[in-house]
Tab-separated table of C-alpha atoms in Angstrom:
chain	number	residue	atom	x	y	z
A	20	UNK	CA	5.257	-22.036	-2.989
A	21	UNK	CA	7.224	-19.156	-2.698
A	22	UNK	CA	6.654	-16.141	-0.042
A	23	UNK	CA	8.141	-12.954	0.760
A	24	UNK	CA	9.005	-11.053	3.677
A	25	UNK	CA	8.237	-7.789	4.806
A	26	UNK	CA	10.941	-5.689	2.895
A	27	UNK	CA	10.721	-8.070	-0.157
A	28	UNK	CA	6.990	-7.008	-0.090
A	29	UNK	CA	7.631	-3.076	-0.087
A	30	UNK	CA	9.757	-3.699	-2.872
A	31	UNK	CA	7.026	-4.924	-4.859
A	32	UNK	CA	3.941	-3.070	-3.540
A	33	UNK	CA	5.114	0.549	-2.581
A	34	UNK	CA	2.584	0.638	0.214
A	35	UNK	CA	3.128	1.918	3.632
A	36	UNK	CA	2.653	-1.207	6.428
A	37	UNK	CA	-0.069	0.601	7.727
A	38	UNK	CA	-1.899	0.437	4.168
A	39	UNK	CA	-1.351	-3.023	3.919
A	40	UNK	CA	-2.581	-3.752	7.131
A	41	UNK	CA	-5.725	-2.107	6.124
A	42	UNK	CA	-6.183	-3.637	3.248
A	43	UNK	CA	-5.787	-6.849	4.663
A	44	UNK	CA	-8.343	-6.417	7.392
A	45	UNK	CA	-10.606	-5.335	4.508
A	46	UNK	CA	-10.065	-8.186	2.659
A	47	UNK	CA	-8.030	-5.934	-0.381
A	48	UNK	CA	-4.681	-7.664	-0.182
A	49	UNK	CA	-3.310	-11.440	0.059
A	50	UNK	CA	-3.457	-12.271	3.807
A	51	UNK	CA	-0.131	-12.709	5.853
A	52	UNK	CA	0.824	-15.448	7.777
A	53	UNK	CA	3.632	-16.743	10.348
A	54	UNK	CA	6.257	-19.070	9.153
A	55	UNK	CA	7.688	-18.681	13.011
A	56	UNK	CA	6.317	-16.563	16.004
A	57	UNK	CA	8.780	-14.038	14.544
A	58	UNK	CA	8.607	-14.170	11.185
A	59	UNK	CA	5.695	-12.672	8.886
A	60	UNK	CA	5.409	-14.053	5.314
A	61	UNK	CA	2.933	-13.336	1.908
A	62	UNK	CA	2.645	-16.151	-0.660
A	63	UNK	CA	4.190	-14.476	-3.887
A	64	UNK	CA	1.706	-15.925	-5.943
A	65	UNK	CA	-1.226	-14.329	-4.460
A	66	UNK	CA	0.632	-11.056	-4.204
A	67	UNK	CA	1.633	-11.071	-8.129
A	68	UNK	CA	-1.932	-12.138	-8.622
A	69	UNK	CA	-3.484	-9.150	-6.810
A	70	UNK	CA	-1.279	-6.968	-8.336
A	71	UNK	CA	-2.566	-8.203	-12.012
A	72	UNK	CA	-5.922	-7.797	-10.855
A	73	UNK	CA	-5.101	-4.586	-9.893
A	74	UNK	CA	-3.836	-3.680	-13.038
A	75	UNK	CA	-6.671	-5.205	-14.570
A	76	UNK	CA	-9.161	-3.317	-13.306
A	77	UNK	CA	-7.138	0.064	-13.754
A	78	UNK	CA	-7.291	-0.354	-17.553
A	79	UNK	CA	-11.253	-1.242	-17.466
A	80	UNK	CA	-11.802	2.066	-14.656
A	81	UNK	CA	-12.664	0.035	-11.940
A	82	UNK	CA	-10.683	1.370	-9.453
A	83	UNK	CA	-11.885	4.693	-8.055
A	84	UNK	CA	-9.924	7.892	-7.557
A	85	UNK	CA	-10.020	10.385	-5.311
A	86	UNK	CA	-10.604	13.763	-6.767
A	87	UNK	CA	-7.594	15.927	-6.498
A	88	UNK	CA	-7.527	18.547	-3.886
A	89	UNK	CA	-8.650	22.241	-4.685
A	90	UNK	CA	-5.113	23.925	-4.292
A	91	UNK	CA	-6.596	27.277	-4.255
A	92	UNK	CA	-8.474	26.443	-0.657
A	93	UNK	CA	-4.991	25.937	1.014
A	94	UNK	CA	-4.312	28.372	3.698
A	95	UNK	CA	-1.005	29.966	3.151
A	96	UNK	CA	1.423	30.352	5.854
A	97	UNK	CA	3.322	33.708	6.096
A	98	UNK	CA	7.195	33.399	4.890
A	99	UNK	CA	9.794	34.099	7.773
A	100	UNK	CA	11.859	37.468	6.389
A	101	UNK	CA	15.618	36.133	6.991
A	102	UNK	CA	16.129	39.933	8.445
A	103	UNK	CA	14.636	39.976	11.720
């Protein structure tokens, strides 16, 4: 069994901590788990095999989307005039 460590991990899921800390709670994402009292580890398999699933159910539509946001509902902040 292999694992990786935090960094490892954001170099193969480009998720925030928080996100995967979510997830995990949720039940969305392999669970981590302490090698030492210090040191937090993911089993690589599970993680590649999430990520497959993942990419599974992208290319059947599974996964849902947010809509994009309405630009035109922004509220514009005035511009500063450099001559003041």
């Amino acid at each position: 069994m292999r694992t990786v460590r935090r960094s490892q991990l954001r170099e193969i899921v480009p998720l925030s901590d928080t996100t995967v800390y979510e997830m995990e709670q949720r039940g969305e994402f392999p669970r981590r788990f302490n090698l030492t009292a210090r040191c937090v580890v993911w089993d690589l398999a599970e993680v590649e095999a999430w990520i497959e699933e993942r990419r599974n159910a992208s290319s059947v539509g599974k996964i849902k989307t947010r809509p994009a946001p309405d630009v035109r509902l922004r509220k514009t902040r005035p511009v500063k005039s450099d001559q003041g």
